[in-house]
PDB file of C-alpha atoms in Angstrom:
ATOM      1  CA  MET A   1      18.775 -33.191  69.599  1.00 40.00           C
ATOM      2  CA  VAL A   2      19.763 -29.826  68.113  1.00 42.00           C
ATOM      3  CA  ALA A   3      23.479 -29.363  67.382  1.00 42.00           C
ATOM      4  CA  THR A   4      25.025 -26.169  68.712  1.00 44.00           C
ATOM      5  CA  MET A   5      27.462 -24.165  66.612  1.00 48.00           C
ATOM      6  CA  THR A   6      30.906 -23.572  68.090  1.00 57.00           C
ATOM      7  CA  PRO A   7      31.685 -19.854  67.890  1.00 65.00           C
ATOM      8  CA  PRO A   8      34.699 -18.936  65.732  1.00 80.00           C
ATOM      9  CA  LEU A   9      37.752 -18.213  67.832  1.00 86.00           C
ATOM     10  CA  THR A  10      39.702 -14.996  68.164  1.00 92.00           C
ATOM     11  CA  GLU A  11      43.477 -15.206  67.843  1.00 91.00           C
ATOM     12  CA  ILE A  12      45.792 -13.259  70.145  1.00 94.00           C
ATOM     13  CA  THR A  13      49.539 -13.251  69.519  1.00 94.00           C
ATOM     14  CA  VAL A  14      52.164 -11.882  71.902  1.00 95.00           C
ATOM     15  CA  VAL A  15      55.771 -11.425  70.735  1.00 95.00           C
ATOM     16  CA  GLY A  16      58.696  -9.900  72.615  1.00 93.00           C
ATOM     17  CA  ASP A  17      61.392 -10.509  75.199  1.00 89.00           C
ATOM     18  CA  ASP A  18      60.736 -13.385  77.569  1.00 83.00           C
ATOM     19  CA  LYS A  19      59.648 -11.992  80.946  1.00 81.00           C
ATOM     20  CA  THR A  20      58.564 -13.615  84.196  1.00 81.00           C
ATOM     21  CA  GLY A  21      54.834 -13.283  84.766  1.00 86.00           C
ATOM     22  CA  LEU A  22      54.038 -12.281  81.188  1.00 90.00           C
ATOM     23  CA  ILE A  23      51.645 -15.161  80.543  1.00 92.00           C
ATOM     24  CA  ALA A  24      49.840 -14.584  83.833  1.00 94.00           C
ATOM     25  CA  ARG A  25      49.341 -10.879  83.084  1.00 94.00           C
ATOM     26  CA  VAL A  26      47.780 -11.574  79.695  1.00 95.00           C
ATOM     27  CA  THR A  27      45.578 -14.465  80.793  1.00 95.00           C
ATOM     28  CA  THR A  28      44.351 -12.502  83.842  1.00 96.00           C
ATOM     29  CA  LEU A  29      43.334  -9.591  81.604  1.00 96.00           C
ATOM     30  CA  LEU A  30      41.286 -11.967  79.472  1.00 96.00           C
ATOM     31  CA  PHE A  31      39.733 -13.745  82.465  1.00 96.00           C
ATOM     32  CA  GLU A  32      38.600 -10.419  83.924  1.00 96.00           C
ATOM     33  CA  ARG A  33      36.679  -9.740  80.697  1.00 96.00           C
ATOM     34  CA  ASP A  34      35.005 -13.175  80.570  1.00 95.00           C
ATOM     35  CA  ILE A  35      37.102 -14.342  77.645  1.00 96.00           C
ATOM     36  CA  ASN A  36      37.679 -18.085  77.666  1.00 95.00           C
ATOM     37  CA  ILE A  37      41.050 -19.428  76.474  1.00 95.00           C
ATOM     38  CA  GLU A  38      40.526 -22.486  74.282  1.00 93.00           C
ATOM     39  CA  ASP A  39      44.148 -23.041  73.258  1.00 90.00           C
ATOM     40  CA  LEU A  40      47.501 -21.584  74.299  1.00 92.00           C
ATOM     41  CA  ASP A  41      50.860 -22.282  72.701  1.00 90.00           C
ATOM     42  CA  GLN A  42      54.201 -20.677  73.528  1.00 90.00           C
ATOM     43  CA  ALA A  43      57.780 -20.861  72.314  1.00 89.00           C
ATOM     44  CA  VAL A  44      61.120 -19.100  72.719  1.00 90.00           C
ATOM     45  CA  ARG A  45      63.649 -18.853  69.882  1.00 88.00           C
ATOM     46  CA  ASP A  46      66.859 -16.804  69.826  1.00 84.00           C
ATOM     47  CA  GLY A  47      65.734 -15.019  72.982  1.00 84.00           C
ATOM     48  CA  LEU A  48      62.382 -14.047  71.447  1.00 92.00           C
ATOM     49  CA  PHE A  49      59.158 -15.131  73.167  1.00 93.00           C
ATOM     50  CA  ARG A  50      55.946 -15.968  71.297  1.00 93.00           C
ATOM     51  CA  MET A  51      52.567 -16.881  72.707  1.00 94.00           C
ATOM     52  CA  THR A  52      49.549 -17.647  70.528  1.00 93.00           C
ATOM     53  CA  MET A  53      46.111 -18.017  72.060  1.00 93.00           C
ATOM     54  CA  HIS A  54      42.797 -18.937  70.504  1.00 92.00           C
ATOM     55  CA  VAL A  55      39.997 -17.611  72.658  1.00 95.00           C
ATOM     56  CA  ASP A  56      36.214 -17.573  72.761  1.00 94.00           C
ATOM     57  CA  ALA A  57      35.313 -13.888  72.940  1.00 92.00           C
ATOM     58  CA  SER A  58      31.608 -14.367  72.194  1.00 90.00           C
ATOM     59  CA  ALA A  59      30.580 -13.540  75.793  1.00 92.00           C
ATOM     60  CA  MET A  60      33.240 -10.959  76.634  1.00 94.00           C
ATOM     61  CA  THR A  61      32.157  -8.047  78.804  1.00 94.00           C
ATOM     62  CA  CYS A  62      33.835  -5.342  76.727  1.00 94.00           C
ATOM     63  CA  SER A  63      33.844  -4.126  73.153  1.00 94.00           C
ATOM     64  CA  ARG A  64      36.430  -5.143  70.571  1.00 93.00           C
ATOM     65  CA  ALA A  65      37.920  -1.669  70.675  1.00 94.00           C
ATOM     66  CA  GLU A  66      38.182  -1.788  74.477  1.00 95.00           C
ATOM     67  CA  LEU A  67      39.907  -5.177  74.342  1.00 96.00           C
ATOM     68  CA  ARG A  68      42.423  -3.965  71.770  1.00 94.00           C
ATOM     69  CA  GLU A  69      43.086  -0.851  73.853  1.00 96.00           C
ATOM     70  CA  ALA A  70      43.595  -2.885  77.031  1.00 96.00           C
ATOM     71  CA  LEU A  71      45.962  -5.348  75.324  1.00 96.00           C
ATOM     72  CA  ASP A  72      47.892  -2.526  73.641  1.00 95.00           C
ATOM     73  CA  ALA A  73      48.358  -0.847  77.028  1.00 96.00           C
ATOM     74  CA  LEU A  74      49.480  -4.104  78.609  1.00 95.00           C
ATOM     75  CA  GLY A  75      51.848  -4.771  75.733  1.00 94.00           C
ATOM     76  CA  GLU A  76      53.370  -1.307  76.126  1.00 94.00           C
ATOM     77  CA  ASP A  77      53.775  -1.869  79.851  1.00 93.00           C
ATOM     78  CA  LEU A  78      55.462  -5.251  79.276  1.00 92.00           C
ATOM     79  CA  GLY A  79      57.477  -4.150  76.255  1.00 92.00           C
ATOM     80  CA  VAL A  80      55.883  -6.723  73.924  1.00 94.00           C
ATOM     81  CA  ASP A  81      53.827  -6.584  70.728  1.00 93.00           C
ATOM     82  CA  VAL A  82      50.235  -7.834  70.995  1.00 94.00           C
ATOM     83  CA  GLN A  83      48.050  -8.556  67.969  1.00 91.00           C
ATOM     84  CA  VAL A  84      44.347  -9.397  68.061  1.00 92.00           C
ATOM     85  CA  ARG A  85      42.554 -11.002  65.100  1.00 88.00           C
ATOM     86  CA  PHE A  86      38.793 -11.340  65.321  1.00 88.00           C
ATOM     87  CA  PRO A  87      37.352 -13.904  62.877  1.00 76.00           C
ATOM     88  CA  SER A  88      35.007 -11.387  61.288  1.00 70.00           C
ATOM     89  CA  ASP A  89      37.413  -8.452  61.037  1.00 67.00           C
ATOM     90  CA  ARG A  90      37.190  -8.553  57.234  1.00 69.00           C
ATOM     91  CA  GLU A  91      35.019 -10.419  54.764  1.00 75.00           C
ATOM     92  CA  THR A  92      37.857 -10.863  52.265  1.00 84.00           C
ATOM     93  CA  GLN A  93      41.294 -11.972  53.400  1.00 90.00           C
ATOM     94  CA  GLY A  94      44.353 -10.053  52.271  1.00 94.00           C
ATOM     95  CA  ILE A  95      47.533 -11.677  50.955  1.00 97.00           C
ATOM     96  CA  ALA A  96      51.071 -10.328  50.873  1.00 98.00           C
ATOM     97  CA  VAL A  97      53.294 -12.061  48.323  1.00 98.00           C
ATOM     98  CA  LEU A  98      57.051 -11.961  48.953  1.00 98.00           C
ATOM     99  CA  VAL A  99      59.251 -12.302  45.877  1.00 97.00           C
ATOM    100  CA  THR A 100      62.826 -12.041  44.656  1.00 96.00           C
ATOM    101  CA  THR A 101      63.315 -12.422  40.891  1.00 96.00           C
ATOM    102  CA  GLU A 102      61.471 -15.587  39.754  1.00 96.00           C
ATOM    103  CA  SER A 103      58.070 -14.774  38.296  1.00 97.00           C
ATOM    104  CA  HIS A 104      56.330 -18.140  37.795  1.00 97.00           C
ATOM    105  CA  PRO A 105      54.625 -18.544  41.211  1.00 97.00           C
ATOM    106  CA  LEU A 106      53.595 -14.883  41.294  1.00 98.00           C
ATOM    107  CA  GLU A 107      52.096 -15.210  37.804  1.00 97.00           C
ATOM    108  CA  ALA A 108      50.035 -18.205  38.933  1.00 97.00           C
ATOM    109  CA  LEU A 109      48.699 -16.289  41.938  1.00 98.00           C
ATOM    110  CA  PHE A 110      47.893 -13.218  39.834  1.00 98.00           C
ATOM    111  CA  GLU A 111      46.066 -15.291  37.213  1.00 97.00           C
ATOM    112  CA  ALA A 112      43.958 -17.057  39.833  1.00 97.00           C
ATOM    113  CA  TRP A 113      43.182 -13.727  41.490  1.00 97.00           C
ATOM    114  CA  ALA A 114      42.262 -12.044  38.207  1.00 95.00           C
ATOM    115  CA  ASN A 115      39.925 -14.942  37.382  1.00 95.00           C
ATOM    116  CA  ASP A 116      38.226 -14.766  40.814  1.00 93.00           C
ATOM    117  CA  GLU A 117      39.584 -18.207  41.678  1.00 93.00           C
ATOM    118  CA  LEU A 118      41.578 -17.215  44.749  1.00 92.00           C
ATOM    119  CA  GLY A 119      38.881 -16.199  47.211  1.00 89.00           C
ATOM    120  CA  ALA A 120      41.093 -13.442  48.614  1.00 94.00           C
ATOM    121  CA  ASP A 121      42.775 -10.205  47.590  1.00 95.00           C
ATOM    122  CA  ILE A 122      46.447  -9.846  46.749  1.00 97.00           C
ATOM    123  CA  SER A 123      46.921  -6.677  48.761  1.00 96.00           C
ATOM    124  CA  VAL A 124      50.633  -6.109  48.192  1.00 98.00           C
ATOM    125  CA  VAL A 125      53.759  -7.639  46.691  1.00 98.00           C
ATOM    126  CA  ILE A 126      57.002  -7.112  48.599  1.00 98.00           C
ATOM    127  CA  GLY A 127      60.379  -7.871  47.072  1.00 96.00           C
ATOM    128  CA  ASN A 128      64.058  -7.693  47.891  1.00 95.00           C
ATOM    129  CA  HIS A 129      64.799  -6.877  44.226  1.00 94.00           C
ATOM    130  CA  PRO A 130      62.811  -4.611  41.864  1.00 95.00           C
ATOM    131  CA  ASP A 131      62.613  -7.116  38.967  1.00 95.00           C
ATOM    132  CA  LEU A 132      58.934  -8.027  39.346  1.00 97.00           C
ATOM    133  CA  GLU A 133      57.568  -4.515  39.802  1.00 97.00           C
ATOM    134  CA  PRO A 134      56.407  -4.307  36.129  1.00 97.00           C
ATOM    135  CA  LEU A 135      54.350  -7.500  36.558  1.00 97.00           C
ATOM    136  CA  CYS A 136      52.688  -6.000  39.643  1.00 98.00           C
ATOM    137  CA  GLU A 137      51.974  -2.764  37.774  1.00 97.00           C
ATOM    138  CA  HIS A 138      50.260  -4.797  35.036  1.00 97.00           C
ATOM    139  CA  TYR A 139      47.859  -6.243  37.631  1.00 97.00           C
ATOM    140  CA  GLY A 140      47.501  -2.975  39.544  1.00 97.00           C
ATOM    141  CA  VAL A 141      48.944  -4.333  42.781  1.00 97.00           C
ATOM    142  CA  PRO A 142      51.246  -2.188  44.966  1.00 98.00           C
ATOM    143  CA  PHE A 143      54.894  -3.271  44.929  1.00 98.00           C
ATOM    144  CA  HIS A 144      57.482  -2.376  47.560  1.00 97.00           C
ATOM    145  CA  ASP A 145      61.198  -3.068  47.237  1.00 96.00           C
ATOM    146  CA  ILE A 146      62.645  -3.567  50.730  1.00 96.00           C
ATOM    147  CA  GLY A 147      66.023  -4.900  49.610  1.00 92.00           C
ATOM    148  CA  THR A 148      69.430  -3.367  50.032  1.00 84.00           C
ATOM    149  CA  GLU A 149      72.024  -3.343  47.245  1.00 78.00           C
ATOM    150  CA  SER A 150      73.064  -6.853  48.315  1.00 78.00           C
ATOM    151  CA  GLY A 151      69.448  -8.057  48.295  1.00 79.00           C
ATOM    152  CA  THR A 152      69.111  -8.267  52.077  1.00 87.00           C
ATOM    153  CA  ALA A 153      65.510  -7.584  53.066  1.00 89.00           C
ATOM    154  CA  SER A 154      64.683  -5.074  55.795  1.00 92.00           C
ATOM    155  CA  GLU A 155      62.469  -6.963  58.240  1.00 93.00           C
ATOM    156  CA  GLU A 156      61.563  -3.750  60.039  1.00 93.00           C
ATOM    157  CA  ARG A 157      60.175  -2.381  56.787  1.00 95.00           C
ATOM    158  CA  LEU A 158      58.520  -5.722  56.042  1.00 96.00           C
ATOM    159  CA  LEU A 159      56.633  -5.728  59.340  1.00 95.00           C
ATOM    160  CA  GLU A 160      55.529  -2.127  58.751  1.00 95.00           C
ATOM    161  CA  LEU A 161      54.073  -3.060  55.362  1.00 97.00           C
ATOM    162  CA  LEU A 162      52.364  -6.212  56.634  1.00 95.00           C
ATOM    163  CA  GLU A 163      50.655  -4.144  59.317  1.00 92.00           C
ATOM    164  CA  ARG A 164      49.768  -1.305  56.943  1.00 94.00           C
ATOM    165  CA  TYR A 165      48.066  -3.651  54.478  1.00 93.00           C
ATOM    166  CA  GLU A 166      46.401  -5.679  57.266  1.00 89.00           C
ATOM    167  CA  VAL A 167      47.749  -8.924  55.862  1.00 93.00           C
ATOM    168  CA  ASP A 168      46.066 -12.220  56.750  1.00 92.00           C
ATOM    169  CA  LEU A 169      48.371 -14.561  54.812  1.00 96.00           C
ATOM    170  CA  ILE A 170      51.988 -14.274  53.649  1.00 98.00           C
ATOM    171  CA  VAL A 171      52.982 -16.238  50.552  1.00 98.00           C
ATOM    172  CA  LEU A 172      56.663 -16.747  49.782  1.00 98.00           C
ATOM    173  CA  ALA A 173      56.712 -17.024  45.991  1.00 97.00           C
ATOM    174  CA  ARG A 174      60.376 -18.075  45.628  1.00 96.00           C
ATOM    175  CA  PHE A 175      61.461 -15.386  48.099  1.00 96.00           C
ATOM    176  CA  MET A 176      65.127 -16.148  48.532  1.00 92.00           C
ATOM    177  CA  ARG A 177      65.599 -14.880  52.072  1.00 92.00           C
ATOM    178  CA  ILE A 178      65.104 -16.576  55.430  1.00 93.00           C
ATOM    179  CA  LEU A 179      62.576 -14.919  57.745  1.00 95.00           C
ATOM    180  CA  SER A 180      63.649 -14.503  61.355  1.00 93.00           C
ATOM    181  CA  PRO A 181      61.527 -15.510  64.374  1.00 93.00           C
ATOM    182  CA  ASN A 182      60.585 -11.834  64.684  1.00 92.00           C
ATOM    183  CA  VAL A 183      58.430 -12.250  61.567  1.00 95.00           C
ATOM    184  CA  VAL A 184      57.520 -15.935  61.772  1.00 95.00           C
ATOM    185  CA  PHE A 185      56.274 -15.716  65.362  1.00 93.00           C
ATOM    186  CA  ARG A 186      53.870 -12.910  64.422  1.00 93.00           C
ATOM    187  CA  TYR A 187      52.321 -14.909  61.593  1.00 93.00           C
ATOM    188  CA  GLU A 188      52.432 -18.484  62.886  1.00 88.00           C
ATOM    189  CA  ASP A 189      50.675 -20.897  60.495  1.00 91.00           C
ATOM    190  CA  ARG A 190      49.986 -17.970  58.169  1.00 94.00           C
ATOM    191  CA  ILE A 191      53.152 -18.076  56.040  1.00 97.00           C
ATOM    192  CA  ILE A 192      53.289 -20.491  53.101  1.00 98.00           C
ATOM    193  CA  ASN A 193      56.458 -21.220  51.147  1.00 98.00           C
ATOM    194  CA  VAL A 194      57.178 -23.316  48.065  1.00 98.00           C
ATOM    195  CA  HIS A 195      60.432 -25.272  48.016  1.00 97.00           C
ATOM    196  CA  PRO A 196      61.895 -27.027  44.946  1.00 97.00           C
ATOM    197  CA  SER A 197      62.281 -30.514  46.432  1.00 97.00           C
ATOM    198  CA  LEU A 198      60.256 -33.277  48.011  1.00 96.00           C
ATOM    199  CA  LEU A 199      60.897 -32.206  51.573  1.00 96.00           C
ATOM    200  CA  PRO A 200      62.405 -33.329  53.869  1.00 95.00           C
ATOM    201  CA  ALA A 201      64.918 -34.169  51.112  1.00 96.00           C
ATOM    202  CA  PHE A 202      67.251 -31.386  49.983  1.00 97.00           C
ATOM    203  CA  PRO A 203      66.327 -28.476  52.274  1.00 96.00           C
ATOM    204  CA  GLY A 204      68.043 -25.126  51.952  1.00 94.00           C
ATOM    205  CA  ALA A 205      69.578 -23.538  48.879  1.00 92.00           C
ATOM    206  CA  GLU A 206      70.161 -25.100  45.442  1.00 95.00           C
ATOM    207  CA  ALA A 207      67.685 -27.946  45.950  1.00 97.00           C
ATOM    208  CA  TYR A 208      67.432 -28.778  42.245  1.00 97.00           C
ATOM    209  CA  ARG A 209      71.206 -28.915  41.952  1.00 96.00           C
ATOM    210  CA  GLN A 210      71.336 -31.209  44.991  1.00 96.00           C
ATOM    211  CA  ALA A 211      68.814 -33.534  43.350  1.00 96.00           C
ATOM    212  CA  ILE A 212      70.931 -33.822  40.206  1.00 95.00           C
ATOM    213  CA  GLU A 213      74.155 -34.352  42.140  1.00 94.00           C
ATOM    214  CA  GLU A 214      72.567 -37.105  44.260  1.00 95.00           C
ATOM    215  CA  GLY A 215      71.263 -38.866  41.150  1.00 94.00           C
ATOM    216  CA  VAL A 216      67.627 -39.067  42.189  1.00 95.00           C
ATOM    217  CA  ARG A 217      65.186 -40.493  39.634  1.00 95.00           C
ATOM    218  CA  VAL A 218      62.126 -38.674  40.987  1.00 96.00           C
ATOM    219  CA  ALA A 219      62.290 -35.041  42.073  1.00 96.00           C
ATOM    220  CA  GLY A 220      59.554 -32.700  43.162  1.00 97.00           C
ATOM    221  CA  VAL A 221      58.320 -29.611  44.935  1.00 98.00           C
ATOM    222  CA  THR A 222      56.707 -28.910  48.314  1.00 98.00           C
ATOM    223  CA  ALA A 223      54.447 -26.154  49.613  1.00 98.00           C
ATOM    224  CA  HIS A 224      54.605 -25.898  53.387  1.00 98.00           C
ATOM    225  CA  TYR A 225      53.983 -23.635  56.340  1.00 97.00           C
ATOM    226  CA  VAL A 226      57.032 -21.673  57.459  1.00 97.00           C
ATOM    227  CA  THR A 227      58.468 -22.221  60.921  1.00 94.00           C
ATOM    228  CA  THR A 228      61.656 -21.037  62.580  1.00 92.00           C
ATOM    229  CA  ASP A 229      63.351 -24.259  61.417  1.00 93.00           C
ATOM    230  CA  LEU A 230      64.419 -23.891  57.779  1.00 92.00           C
ATOM    231  CA  ASP A 231      62.254 -25.925  55.365  1.00 95.00           C
ATOM    232  CA  GLN A 232      60.883 -28.108  58.166  1.00 95.00           C
ATOM    233  CA  GLY A 233      57.393 -26.657  58.542  1.00 96.00           C
ATOM    234  CA  PRO A 234      54.194 -28.703  58.136  1.00 97.00           C
ATOM    235  CA  ILE A 235      53.840 -29.953  54.564  1.00 97.00           C
ATOM    236  CA  ILE A 236      50.658 -28.959  52.718  1.00 97.00           C
ATOM    237  CA  THR A 237      51.023 -30.074  49.083  1.00 97.00           C
ATOM    238  CA  GLN A 238      53.634 -31.885  46.995  1.00 97.00           C
ATOM    239  CA  ARG A 239      54.164 -32.650  43.317  1.00 97.00           C
ATOM    240  CA  ALA A 240      56.691 -35.010  41.693  1.00 96.00           C
ATOM    241  CA  PHE A 241      58.305 -35.509  38.285  1.00 95.00           C
ATOM    242  CA  ASN A 242      60.820 -37.848  36.654  1.00 95.00           C
ATOM    243  CA  LEU A 243      64.472 -36.994  36.051  1.00 93.00           C
ATOM    244  CA  PRO A 244      65.947 -38.568  32.895  1.00 91.00           C
ATOM    245  CA  ASP A 245      69.648 -39.509  32.839  1.00 89.00           C
ATOM    246  CA  ASP A 246      70.692 -36.406  30.930  1.00 88.00           C
ATOM    247  CA  THR A 247      68.769 -33.898  33.058  1.00 91.00           C
ATOM    248  CA  ASP A 248      70.674 -30.654  33.610  1.00 94.00           C
ATOM    249  CA  LEU A 249      69.788 -27.684  35.816  1.00 96.00           C
ATOM    250  CA  ASP A 250      67.853 -25.866  33.086  1.00 96.00           C
ATOM    251  CA  GLU A 251      65.777 -28.956  32.321  1.00 95.00           C
ATOM    252  CA  ILE A 252      64.922 -29.678  35.940  1.00 96.00           C
ATOM    253  CA  LYS A 253      63.785 -26.074  36.363  1.00 96.00           C
ATOM    254  CA  ARG A 254      61.666 -26.368  33.202  1.00 96.00           C
ATOM    255  CA  ARG A 255      59.972 -29.449  34.634  1.00 96.00           C
ATOM    256  CA  GLY A 256      59.718 -28.215  38.207  1.00 97.00           C
ATOM    257  CA  GLN A 257      58.682 -24.579  37.981  1.00 97.00           C
ATOM    258  CA  PRO A 258      55.132 -25.173  36.665  1.00 97.00           C
ATOM    259  CA  LEU A 259      54.629 -27.653  39.509  1.00 97.00           C
ATOM    260  CA  GLU A 260      56.002 -25.151  42.026  1.00 97.00           C
ATOM    261  CA  ALA A 261      53.321 -22.700  40.910  1.00 97.00           C
ATOM    262  CA  GLU A 262      50.614 -25.381  41.001  1.00 96.00           C
ATOM    263  CA  ALA A 263      51.541 -26.734  44.445  1.00 97.00           C
ATOM    264  CA  LEU A 264      51.801 -23.246  45.930  1.00 98.00           C
ATOM    265  CA  LEU A 265      48.462 -22.163  44.509  1.00 97.00           C
ATOM    266  CA  GLU A 266      46.763 -25.306  45.820  1.00 96.00           C
ATOM    267  CA  ALA A 267      48.271 -24.790  49.279  1.00 97.00           C
ATOM    268  CA  VAL A 268      47.019 -21.201  49.321  1.00 97.00           C
ATOM    269  CA  ARG A 269      43.530 -22.394  48.334  1.00 95.00           C
ATOM    270  CA  LEU A 270      43.540 -24.976  51.122  1.00 95.00           C
ATOM    271  CA  HIS A 271      44.518 -22.351  53.675  1.00 94.00           C
ATOM    272  CA  LEU A 272      42.037 -19.721  52.501  1.00 93.00           C
ATOM    273  CA  ASP A 273      39.224 -22.282  52.408  1.00 91.00           C
ATOM    274  CA  LYS A 274      40.119 -23.299  55.979  1.00 88.00           C
ATOM    275  CA  ALA A 275      40.340 -26.851  54.654  1.00 92.00           C
ATOM    276  CA  ILE A 276      43.469 -27.757  56.643  1.00 92.00           C
ATOM    277  CA  ALA A 277      44.574 -27.567  60.238  1.00 88.00           C
ATOM    278  CA  VAL A 278      48.011 -27.965  61.795  1.00 88.00           C
ATOM    279  CA  HIS A 279      48.158 -30.589  64.536  1.00 83.00           C
ATOM    280  CA  ARG A 280      51.387 -31.703  66.191  1.00 81.00           C
ATOM    281  CA  GLY A 281      53.510 -30.414  63.352  1.00 85.00           C
ATOM    282  CA  ARG A 282      51.436 -32.009  60.578  1.00 91.00           C
ATOM    283  CA  THR A 283      48.667 -30.695  58.378  1.00 93.00           C
ATOM    284  CA  GLU A 284      45.317 -32.468  58.367  1.00 90.00           C
ATOM    285  CA  LEU A 285      42.313 -32.031  56.110  1.00 90.00           C
ATOM    286  CA  ARG A 286      39.235 -30.813  57.948  1.00 83.00           C
ATOM    287  CA  GLY A 287      36.598 -33.463  57.201  1.00 73.00           C
ATOM    288  CA  ALA A 288      36.178 -35.280  53.907  1.00 61.00           C
ATOM    289  CA  SER A 289      37.407 -33.329  50.890  1.00 62.00           C
ATOM    290  CA  ASP A 290      35.712 -35.619  48.310  1.00 61.00           C
ATOM    291  CA  GLY A 291      38.700 -35.220  46.025  1.00 71.00           C
ATOM    292  CA  GLU A 292      38.320 -31.448  45.888  1.00 81.00           C
ATOM    293  CA  TYR A 293      41.996 -30.820  46.577  1.00 86.00           C
ATOM    294  CA  GLN A 294      45.140 -32.334  45.133  1.00 88.00           C
ATOM    295  CA  LEU A 295      47.631 -32.736  47.957  1.00 90.00           C
ATOM    296  CA  GLY A 296      50.069 -34.974  46.106  1.00 91.00           C
ATOM    297  CA  MET A 297      50.471 -36.434  42.621  1.00 86.00           C
ATOM    298  CA  ASP A 298      47.627 -36.821  40.150  1.00 84.00           C
ATOM    299  CA  ARG A 299      45.246 -39.585  41.217  1.00 83.00           C
ATOM    300  CA  ALA A 300      45.746 -41.282  37.864  1.00 83.00           C
ATOM    301  CA  VAL A 301      49.059 -42.515  39.275  1.00 83.00           C
ATOM    302  CA  ASP A 302      47.129 -44.703  41.720  1.00 82.00           C
ATOM    303  CA  GLU A 303      45.620 -46.571  38.775  1.00 84.00           C
ATOM    304  CA  ILE A 304      49.052 -47.208  37.252  1.00 88.00           C
ATOM    305  CA  ASN A 305      50.847 -48.385  40.378  1.00 88.00           C
ATOM    306  CA  PRO A 306      50.595 -52.151  41.170  1.00 89.00           C
ATOM    307  CA  ASP A 307      48.445 -53.152  44.128  1.00 82.00           C
ATOM    308  CA  ARG A 308      50.032 -56.547  44.838  1.00 84.00           C
ATOM    309  CA  PRO A 309      51.836 -58.500  46.156  1.00 86.00           C
ATOM    310  CA  ILE A 310      51.818 -57.178  49.705  1.00 84.00           C
ATOM    311  CA  ASP A 311      52.724 -58.816  53.016  1.00 85.00           C
ATOM    312  CA  GLY A 312      50.218 -61.340  54.274  1.00 77.00           C
ATOM    313  CA  ILE A 313      48.609 -62.505  51.042  1.00 62.00           C
ATOM    314  CA  GLY A 314      50.929 -65.491  50.777  1.00 62.00           C
ATOM    315  CA  ALA A 315      49.842 -66.666  54.236  1.00 61.00           C
ATOM    316  CA  VAL A 316      46.401 -67.499  52.814  1.00 59.00           C
ATOM    317  CA  LEU A 317      47.970 -70.315  50.759  1.00 60.00           C
ATOM    318  CA  THR A 318      49.298 -72.090  53.869  1.00 62.00           C
ATOM    319  CA  ASP A 319      46.009 -72.051  55.786  1.00 57.00           C
TER     320      ASP A 319
END
């Protein structure tokens, strides 16, 4: 029996005001062009509607350009934004890195990119402060400062840049601003953030300080997909480290920042390699990884940790 290959799916995202009949209008347009909908997910947050569809367009009765034109016209008629992403639009994926002032995760991404270890291009770096522009100039990557004097980022400008550079993945490299649903909905499961705690512990600001104040003995970092719920998106990778009694904020940063860079870089690799999928709010490895990726702590820890006693072993003695 010969196995048949499943065609790669096209992604269609619709974002805008929630309107009656919107879903029917879009799905009818696709049906009329022999495009089969494999998966449809929708959500509403803060009055903003988002629908993401994965469709099989391999037998569609129109060209890609005609489909884009038809969806653009429908979107204009409905007052919504429609994006279409064909799986073969580009051979090399493009990354936008969002930064504030901390350089360590951006340095890790640049080094991997310069050494051809990333498997994608860093197309643009976007910041809400100008501090990291010299680092971007060193690597020859465009930098755009979209921050106001207070550091607030202009999301309108951000969306313009993401569209201009045809971004496939957004990486928040210690970007200290919360993205609204207007951005997150457009790039669902394509925004990765690194947070300085073992989520779900210590979400939000000042996570390292929270860890010290709560007296934890083991702290860590988490790379995760961004959702509209702060620091609650699907976890991709985590790293952990010990906190001695006399740990202060500077020391915890010294221990944590290299792991932030490592966890973020590994999460980006997993995403770019299409090695993970999001299912019911959790990430799952696609098939056996054969130890290729490090999702958590170093595997040497498994050799150190005890493997007994565990429940049930004692019952053998009474049989």
